[in-house]
Amino acid sequence: MKDTRFPAMDPTGPEDPEQARIRRRVHQKAELYRHLVVFLVVGAILAGLDLLTSPGTLWFFWPMGVWAIGVVLHFAAVTGEDAEMEARMMRREMERHRHAQ
């Protein structure tokens, strides 16, 4: 029996552009959540290793700090912060261009 609730899941039929956009968006969010979970799990493992092997010197902050930058950039890309920033920059440049003429 065919599932009519999710027509985009049918590989034999054409996919609506809106459904394709939604599917891409959901995939991006899922990838972000996976990235965050891996970040937290690896962070906990590194923290445990660090505390067990050299409790006087906390080095796990360094790799996790660098990785955190990547997680933040990934978050910004998925939530559209990049696009909003680009749109603001475009508006400013357009205004400068108009005033220069």
Coordinates of N, CA and C in Angstrom, one line a residue:
M1 N 0.8 -1.2 0.0 CA 0.0 0.0 0.0 C 0.9 1.2 0.0
K2 N 0.5 2.2 -0.8 CA 1.3 3.4 -1.0 C 1.0 4.4 0.1
D3 N 2.1 5.0 0.7 CA 1.9 6.0 1.7 C 1.6 7.4 1.1
T4 N 0.4 7.9 1.2 CA 0.1 9.2 0.5 C 0.4 10.4 1.4
R5 N 0.8 10.2 2.7 CA 1.1 11.3 3.6 C 2.4 12.0 3.1
F6 N 3.3 11.2 2.6 CA 4.6 11.7 2.2 C 4.9 11.4 0.8
P7 N 4.3 12.1 -0.2 CA 4.5 11.8 -1.6 C 5.9 11.9 -2.0
A8 N 6.7 12.7 -1.4 CA 8.1 12.9 -1.8 C 8.9 11.6 -1.5
M9 N 8.4 10.8 -0.7 CA 9.2 9.6 -0.3 C 9.0 8.5 -1.4
D10 N 8.1 8.7 -2.3 CA 7.9 7.8 -3.4 C 9.0 8.0 -4.5
P11 N 10.0 7.1 -4.6 CA 11.1 7.3 -5.5 C 10.7 7.2 -7.0
T12 N 9.5 6.7 -7.3 CA 9.1 6.6 -8.7 C 8.5 7.9 -9.2
G13 N 8.0 8.8 -8.3 CA 7.3 10.0 -8.8 C 8.2 11.2 -8.7
P14 N 7.8 12.2 -9.5 CA 8.6 13.5 -9.5 C 8.5 14.2 -8.2
E15 N 9.5 14.9 -7.7 CA 9.5 15.6 -6.5 C 9.2 17.1 -6.7
D16 N 8.2 17.6 -6.0 CA 7.8 19.0 -6.1 C 9.0 19.9 -5.6
P17 N 9.3 21.0 -6.2 CA 10.5 21.8 -5.8 C 10.4 22.3 -4.3
E18 N 9.2 22.5 -3.8 CA 9.0 22.9 -2.4 C 9.3 21.7 -1.5
Q19 N 8.9 20.5 -1.9 CA 9.3 19.3 -1.1 C 10.8 19.1 -1.2
A20 N 11.4 19.3 -2.3 CA 12.9 19.2 -2.4 C 13.6 20.2 -1.4
R21 N 13.1 21.4 -1.4 CA 13.7 22.4 -0.5 C 13.5 22.0 0.9
I22 N 12.3 21.5 1.3 CA 12.0 21.1 2.7 C 12.9 19.9 3.0
R23 N 13.0 18.9 2.1 CA 13.9 17.8 2.3 C 15.3 18.2 2.6
R24 N 15.8 19.1 1.8 CA 17.2 19.6 2.0 C 17.3 20.3 3.3
R25 N 16.4 21.1 3.7 CA 16.4 21.8 5.0 C 16.4 20.8 6.2
V26 N 15.6 19.8 6.1 CA 15.5 18.8 7.2 C 16.8 18.0 7.2
H27 N 17.4 17.7 6.1 CA 18.7 17.0 6.1 C 19.8 17.9 6.7
Q28 N 19.8 19.2 6.4 CA 20.8 20.1 7.0 C 20.6 20.1 8.5
K29 N 19.4 20.2 9.0 CA 19.2 20.3 10.4 C 19.6 19.0 11.1
A30 N 19.3 17.8 10.5 CA 19.7 16.5 11.0 C 21.2 16.4 11.1
E31 N 21.9 16.9 10.0 CA 23.4 16.9 10.0 C 23.9 17.8 11.1
L32 N 23.3 18.9 11.4 CA 23.8 19.8 12.5 C 23.6 19.1 13.8
Y33 N 22.5 18.4 14.0 CA 22.3 17.7 15.3 C 23.3 16.6 15.5
R34 N 23.5 15.9 14.4 CA 24.6 14.8 14.5 C 25.9 15.4 14.8
H35 N 26.3 16.5 14.2 CA 27.5 17.2 14.4 C 27.6 17.6 15.9
L36 N 26.6 18.1 16.4 CA 26.5 18.5 17.8 C 26.7 17.4 18.8
V37 N 26.0 16.3 18.5 CA 26.1 15.1 19.4 C 27.5 14.5 19.3
V38 N 28.1 14.4 18.2 CA 29.4 13.9 18.1 C 30.4 14.8 18.8
F39 N 30.2 16.1 18.7 CA 31.0 17.1 19.4 C 31.0 16.8 20.9
L40 N 29.7 16.7 21.4 CA 29.6 16.5 22.9 C 30.1 15.2 23.3
V41 N 29.9 14.1 22.6 CA 30.4 12.8 23.0 C 32.0 12.8 23.0
V42 N 32.6 13.3 21.9 CA 34.0 13.3 21.8 C 34.6 14.2 22.9
G43 N 33.9 15.3 23.1 CA 34.3 16.2 24.2 C 34.4 15.6 25.5
A44 N 33.3 14.8 25.8 CA 33.3 14.1 27.1 C 34.4 13.0 27.2
I45 N 34.6 12.3 26.1 CA 35.7 11.3 26.1 C 37.1 12.0 26.3
L46 N 37.3 13.1 25.5 CA 38.6 13.8 25.7 C 38.8 14.3 27.1
A47 N 37.7 14.9 27.7 CA 37.8 15.4 29.0 C 38.1 14.3 30.0
G48 N 37.4 13.1 29.8 CA 37.7 12.0 30.7 C 39.2 11.5 30.6
L49 N 39.6 11.4 29.3 CA 41.0 11.0 29.1 C 42.0 12.0 29.7
D50 N 41.7 13.2 29.5 CA 42.5 14.3 30.1 C 42.6 14.2 31.6
L51 N 41.5 14.1 32.2 CA 41.4 14.1 33.7 C 42.1 12.8 34.2
L52 N 42.0 11.7 33.5 CA 42.6 10.4 34.0 C 44.1 10.4 33.8
T53 N 44.6 11.0 32.7 CA 46.0 10.9 32.4 C 46.8 12.1 32.9
S54 N 46.3 13.3 32.9 CA 47.0 14.4 33.4 C 46.1 15.5 34.0
P55 N 45.6 15.2 35.2 CA 44.6 16.0 35.8 C 45.2 17.5 36.1
G56 N 46.5 17.6 36.2 CA 47.0 18.9 36.5 C 47.1 19.8 35.2
T57 N 47.0 19.3 34.0 CA 47.1 20.0 32.8 C 45.9 19.7 32.0
L58 N 45.0 20.7 31.8 CA 43.8 20.5 31.1 C 44.0 20.9 29.6
W59 N 44.3 19.9 28.7 CA 44.5 20.2 27.3 C 43.3 20.0 26.4
F60 N 42.3 19.3 26.9 CA 41.1 19.0 26.1 C 40.4 20.3 25.6
F61 N 40.6 21.4 26.3 CA 39.9 22.6 25.9 C 40.4 23.1 24.5
W62 N 41.6 22.9 24.2 CA 42.2 23.3 22.9 C 41.5 22.7 21.7
P63 N 41.5 21.4 21.6 CA 40.8 20.8 20.4 C 39.3 21.1 20.4
M64 N 38.7 21.0 21.6 CA 37.3 21.3 21.7 C 36.9 22.7 21.3
G65 N 37.8 23.7 21.7 CA 37.6 25.1 21.4 C 37.6 25.3 19.9
V66 N 38.6 24.7 19.2 CA 38.7 24.8 17.8 C 37.5 24.2 17.1
W67 N 37.1 23.0 17.6 CA 36.0 22.3 17.0 C 34.7 23.1 17.3
A68 N 34.6 23.8 18.4 CA 33.4 24.6 18.7 C 33.2 25.7 17.7
I69 N 34.3 26.2 17.2 CA 34.2 27.2 16.2 C 33.5 26.6 14.9
G70 N 33.9 25.4 14.6 CA 33.2 24.7 13.4 C 31.8 24.5 13.7
V71 N 31.4 24.1 14.9 CA 30.0 23.8 15.2 C 29.2 25.1 15.1
V72 N 29.8 26.2 15.6 CA 29.1 27.5 15.6 C 28.9 27.9 14.1
L73 N 29.9 27.8 13.3 CA 29.8 28.1 11.9 C 28.7 27.2 11.2
H74 N 28.7 25.9 11.5 CA 27.7 25.0 11.0 C 26.3 25.5 11.4
F75 N 26.2 25.8 12.6 CA 24.9 26.3 13.1 C 24.4 27.6 12.4
A76 N 25.4 28.5 12.2 CA 25.0 29.7 11.5 C 24.6 29.4 10.0
A77 N 25.3 28.5 9.4 CA 24.9 28.2 8.0 C 23.6 27.5 7.9
V78 N 23.2 26.7 8.9 CA 21.9 26.0 8.8 C 20.8 26.9 9.2
T79 N 21.0 27.7 10.2 CA 19.9 28.6 10.6 C 19.7 29.8 9.8
G80 N 20.6 30.0 8.8 CA 20.4 31.1 7.9 C 21.1 32.4 8.3
E81 N 21.9 32.3 9.3 CA 22.6 33.5 9.8 C 23.5 34.0 8.7
D82 N 24.1 33.1 7.9 CA 25.0 33.4 6.8 C 24.2 34.2 5.7
A83 N 23.0 33.7 5.4 CA 22.2 34.3 4.4 C 21.7 35.7 4.8
E84 N 21.4 35.8 6.1 CA 20.9 37.1 6.5 C 22.1 38.1 6.5
M85 N 23.2 37.7 6.9 CA 24.4 38.6 6.9 C 24.7 39.0 5.5
E86 N 24.7 38.1 4.5 CA 24.9 38.4 3.2 C 23.9 39.4 2.6
A87 N 22.6 39.2 3.0 CA 21.6 40.1 2.6 C 21.8 41.5 3.1
R88 N 22.2 41.6 4.4 CA 22.5 42.9 5.0 C 23.7 43.6 4.2
M89 N 24.7 42.8 3.9 CA 25.8 43.4 3.2 C 25.4 43.8 1.8
M90 N 24.6 43.0 1.2 CA 24.1 43.4 -0.2 C 23.4 44.7 -0.1
R91 N 22.5 44.9 0.9 CA 21.7 46.1 1.0 C 22.6 47.3 1.2
R92 N 23.6 47.1 2.1 CA 24.6 48.2 2.3 C 25.3 48.6 1.1
E93 N 25.8 47.6 0.3 CA 26.5 47.9 -0.9 C 25.6 48.6 -1.9
M94 N 24.4 48.1 -2.0 CA 23.4 48.7 -3.0 C 23.2 50.2 -2.6
E95 N 23.1 50.5 -1.3 CA 22.9 51.9 -0.8 C 24.1 52.7 -1.2
R96 N 25.3 52.2 -0.9 CA 26.5 52.9 -1.3 C 26.6 53.2 -2.8
H97 N 26.2 52.2 -3.5 CA 26.3 52.3 -5.0 C 25.3 53.4 -5.4
R98 N 24.1 53.4 -4.9 CA 23.1 54.4 -5.2 C 23.6 55.8 -4.8
H99 N 24.2 56.0 -3.7 CA 24.7 57.3 -3.2 C 25.8 57.8 -4.0
A100 N 26.6 56.8 -4.5 CA 27.8 57.2 -5.3 C 27.4 57.7 -6.7
Q101 N 26.2 57.4 -7.2 CA 25.9 57.8 -8.5 C 25.3 59.2 -8.6

